[in-house]
mmCIF file of C-alpha atoms in Angstrom:
data_model
loop_
_atom_site.group_PDB
_atom_site.id
_atom_site.type_symbol
_atom_site.label_atom_id
_atom_site.label_comp_id
_atom_site.label_asym_id
_atom_site.label_seq_id
_atom_site.Cartn_x
_atom_site.Cartn_y
_atom_site.Cartn_z
ATOM 1 C CA MET A 258 105.784 -74.582 47.508
ATOM 2 C CA SER A 259 108.387 -75.906 49.515
ATOM 3 C CA THR A 260 108.107 -76.885 53.090
ATOM 4 C CA PRO A 261 108.450 -73.724 56.043
ATOM 5 C CA SER A 262 110.869 -75.209 58.485
ATOM 6 C CA VAL A 263 109.192 -73.447 61.323
ATOM 7 C CA TRP A 264 105.979 -73.269 61.933
ATOM 8 C CA PRO A 265 104.036 -71.244 64.677
ATOM 9 C CA VAL A 266 101.769 -72.171 67.727
ATOM 10 C CA GLU A 267 100.493 -69.467 68.753
ATOM 11 C CA ILE A 268 99.620 -65.950 67.389
ATOM 12 C CA ARG A 269 97.981 -63.396 69.195
ATOM 13 C CA LEU A 270 97.284 -59.904 68.329
ATOM 14 C CA VAL A 271 97.783 -57.715 71.502
ATOM 15 C CA LYS A 272 95.500 -56.291 73.033
ATOM 16 C CA ASP A 273 96.154 -52.570 71.789
ATOM 17 C CA ARG A 274 96.282 -54.218 67.778
ATOM 18 C CA ARG A 275 99.439 -52.229 67.965
ATOM 19 C CA SER A 276 101.567 -55.510 67.747
ATOM 20 C CA LEU A 277 101.484 -59.464 66.865
ATOM 21 C CA ARG A 278 102.677 -61.797 69.450
ATOM 22 C CA ILE A 279 103.590 -65.507 67.425
ATOM 23 C CA ALA A 280 105.784 -68.177 69.099
ATOM 24 C CA PHE A 281 106.897 -70.899 66.641
ATOM 25 C CA ASP A 282 107.669 -74.594 67.288
ATOM 26 C CA ASP A 283 111.378 -74.246 67.635
ATOM 27 C CA GLY A 284 110.955 -71.559 70.933
ATOM 28 C CA SER A 285 111.121 -68.680 69.622
ATOM 29 C CA GLU A 286 108.567 -66.242 70.002
ATOM 30 C CA PHE A 287 108.529 -62.446 68.659
ATOM 31 C CA THR A 288 106.382 -59.622 68.975
ATOM 32 C CA LEU A 289 106.037 -57.476 66.067
ATOM 33 C CA PRO A 290 105.241 -53.831 65.749
ATOM 34 C CA ALA A 291 102.418 -53.294 63.575
ATOM 35 C CA GLU A 292 104.192 -50.444 61.679
ATOM 36 C CA LEU A 293 107.239 -52.745 61.114
ATOM 37 C CA LEU A 294 104.848 -55.476 59.788
ATOM 38 C CA ARG A 295 103.011 -53.090 57.638
ATOM 39 C CA VAL A 296 106.136 -51.298 55.800
ATOM 40 C CA THR A 297 107.663 -54.570 55.758
ATOM 41 C CA SER A 298 104.463 -55.820 53.925
ATOM 42 C CA PRO A 299 105.517 -58.866 51.549
ATOM 43 C CA SER A 300 102.816 -57.380 49.333
ATOM 44 C CA ALA A 301 103.803 -56.351 45.649
ATOM 45 C CA GLU A 302 102.619 -52.798 46.579
ATOM 46 C CA VAL A 303 105.056 -52.468 48.474
ATOM 47 C CA GLN A 304 107.843 -55.090 47.405
ATOM 48 C CA GLY A 305 107.532 -54.345 43.928
ATOM 49 C CA HIS A 306 108.802 -57.414 41.206
ATOM 50 C CA SER A 307 111.940 -56.116 41.852
ATOM 51 C CA GLU A 308 114.088 -54.342 43.762
ATOM 52 C CA ALA A 309 113.985 -51.123 42.091
ATOM 53 C CA GLU A 310 110.176 -51.236 42.167
ATOM 54 C CA ARG A 311 110.371 -51.679 45.971
ATOM 55 C CA LYS A 312 108.696 -48.624 48.171
ATOM 56 C CA THR A 313 109.393 -46.750 51.544
ATOM 57 C CA VAL A 314 106.695 -45.635 52.885
ATOM 58 C CA GLY A 315 105.792 -43.073 55.295
ATOM 59 C CA GLY A 316 103.576 -42.297 58.191
ATOM 60 C CA LYS A 317 102.970 -45.344 59.449
ATOM 61 C CA ARG A 318 103.830 -45.200 63.163
ATOM 62 C CA ASN A 319 100.301 -45.177 64.504
ATOM 63 C CA VAL A 320 99.147 -47.625 62.478
ATOM 64 C CA ALA A 321 96.617 -50.545 63.795
ATOM 65 C CA ILE A 322 95.995 -54.521 62.560
ATOM 66 C CA LEU A 323 92.512 -55.199 62.338
ATOM 67 C CA SER A 324 92.758 -58.372 61.414
ATOM 68 C CA VAL A 325 94.923 -61.548 60.807
ATOM 69 C CA ASP A 326 93.536 -64.332 58.913
ATOM 70 C CA PRO A 327 95.204 -67.833 57.932
ATOM 71 C CA VAL A 328 96.074 -68.519 54.077
ATOM 72 C CA GLY A 329 96.310 -71.625 54.080
ATOM 73 C CA ASN A 330 98.369 -74.119 56.054
ATOM 74 C CA TYR A 331 101.224 -71.617 55.280
ATOM 75 C CA ALA A 332 100.820 -67.914 55.962
ATOM 76 C CA VAL A 333 98.687 -65.334 57.400
ATOM 77 C CA ARG A 334 97.094 -61.796 55.470
ATOM 78 C CA ILE A 335 96.985 -59.081 57.591
ATOM 79 C CA GLY A 336 94.618 -56.200 57.399
ATOM 80 C CA PHE A 337 95.742 -53.037 59.246
ATOM 81 C CA ASP A 338 94.041 -50.370 59.618
ATOM 82 C CA ASP A 339 95.492 -47.812 56.230
ATOM 83 C CA MET A 340 93.096 -50.486 54.222
ATOM 84 C CA HIS A 341 96.392 -51.929 53.067
ATOM 85 C CA SER A 342 95.375 -56.002 53.367
ATOM 86 C CA THR A 343 97.111 -57.677 50.053
ATOM 87 C CA GLY A 344 100.407 -58.586 52.009
ATOM 88 C CA ILE A 345 100.646 -62.551 52.529
ATOM 89 C CA TYR A 346 102.801 -63.316 55.820
ATOM 90 C CA SER A 347 104.420 -66.689 55.508
ATOM 91 C CA TRP A 348 105.512 -68.473 58.167
ATOM 92 C CA SER A 349 108.971 -68.138 57.248
ATOM 93 C CA PHE A 350 109.214 -64.531 56.331
ATOM 94 C CA LEU A 351 107.478 -63.827 59.882
ATOM 95 C CA HIS A 352 110.519 -66.046 61.879
ATOM 96 C CA ASP A 353 112.909 -64.391 59.583
ATOM 97 C CA LEU A 354 111.347 -60.222 60.294
ATOM 98 C CA GLY A 355 111.537 -61.882 64.401
ATOM 99 C CA GLU A 356 114.875 -62.440 64.610
ATOM 100 C CA ASN A 357 116.050 -59.465 62.342
ATOM 101 C CA ALA A 358 113.408 -56.896 63.683
ATOM 102 C CA GLU A 359 115.904 -54.556 65.259
ATOM 103 C CA ARG A 360 118.043 -54.424 61.667
ATOM 104 C CA ARG A 361 115.145 -54.281 59.945
ATOM 105 C CA PHE A 362 113.282 -51.665 61.721
ATOM 106 C CA VAL A 363 117.188 -49.418 61.566
ATOM 107 C CA ASP A 364 117.222 -49.828 57.384
ATOM 108 C CA TYR A 365 113.845 -48.307 57.201
ATOM 109 C CA LEU A 366 114.344 -45.566 59.575
ATOM 110 C CA ASP A 367 117.521 -44.725 57.306
ATOM 111 C CA GLU A 368 115.220 -45.402 54.088
ATOM 112 C CA LEU A 369 112.610 -42.737 55.588
ATOM 113 C CA ALA A 370 115.551 -39.878 56.374
ATOM 114 C CA ALA A 371 117.671 -41.003 52.407
ATOM 115 C CA LYS A 372 114.334 -40.161 50.917
ATOM 116 C CA ASN A 373 112.934 -37.425 53.187
ATOM 117 C CA LEU A 374 110.288 -39.362 54.658
ATOM 118 C CA ASP A 375 108.979 -39.534 58.398
ATOM 119 C CA ARG A 376 107.011 -42.455 60.689
ATOM 120 C CA ASP A 377 104.372 -39.264 60.762
ATOM 121 C CA THR A 378 103.776 -38.109 57.478
ATOM 122 C CA PRO A 379 101.873 -40.101 55.244
ATOM 123 C CA GLY A 380 103.901 -40.452 51.568
ATOM 124 C CA VAL A 381 105.966 -43.763 49.745
ATOM 125 C CA ARG A 382 108.839 -43.389 47.550
#
């Protein structure tokens, strides 16, 4: 496994459990919404094993984070209140997600609309 180019200096679950704050050693800081973390989960359940298998997950507007557990020295596993907990979020994945959160969220909304899903009704396509 390659060494990540950025390392977190602080990871903090926000009190309402609806977002995760992460500060990196390059000076960047991000507050990532639980919904975005859940729907972009790097798990095989969401990402599949190829782009063709990737799933769009609806109904996660109000998802909360239950746990943030270290995985070695390279990632965290995030547990959500919908019982999803199989994604391993590497430091580089979280940094990239933070840098591109706005675009990724717009892409997610577009995918929901294209697949007749929404943020409030559970569904996967």
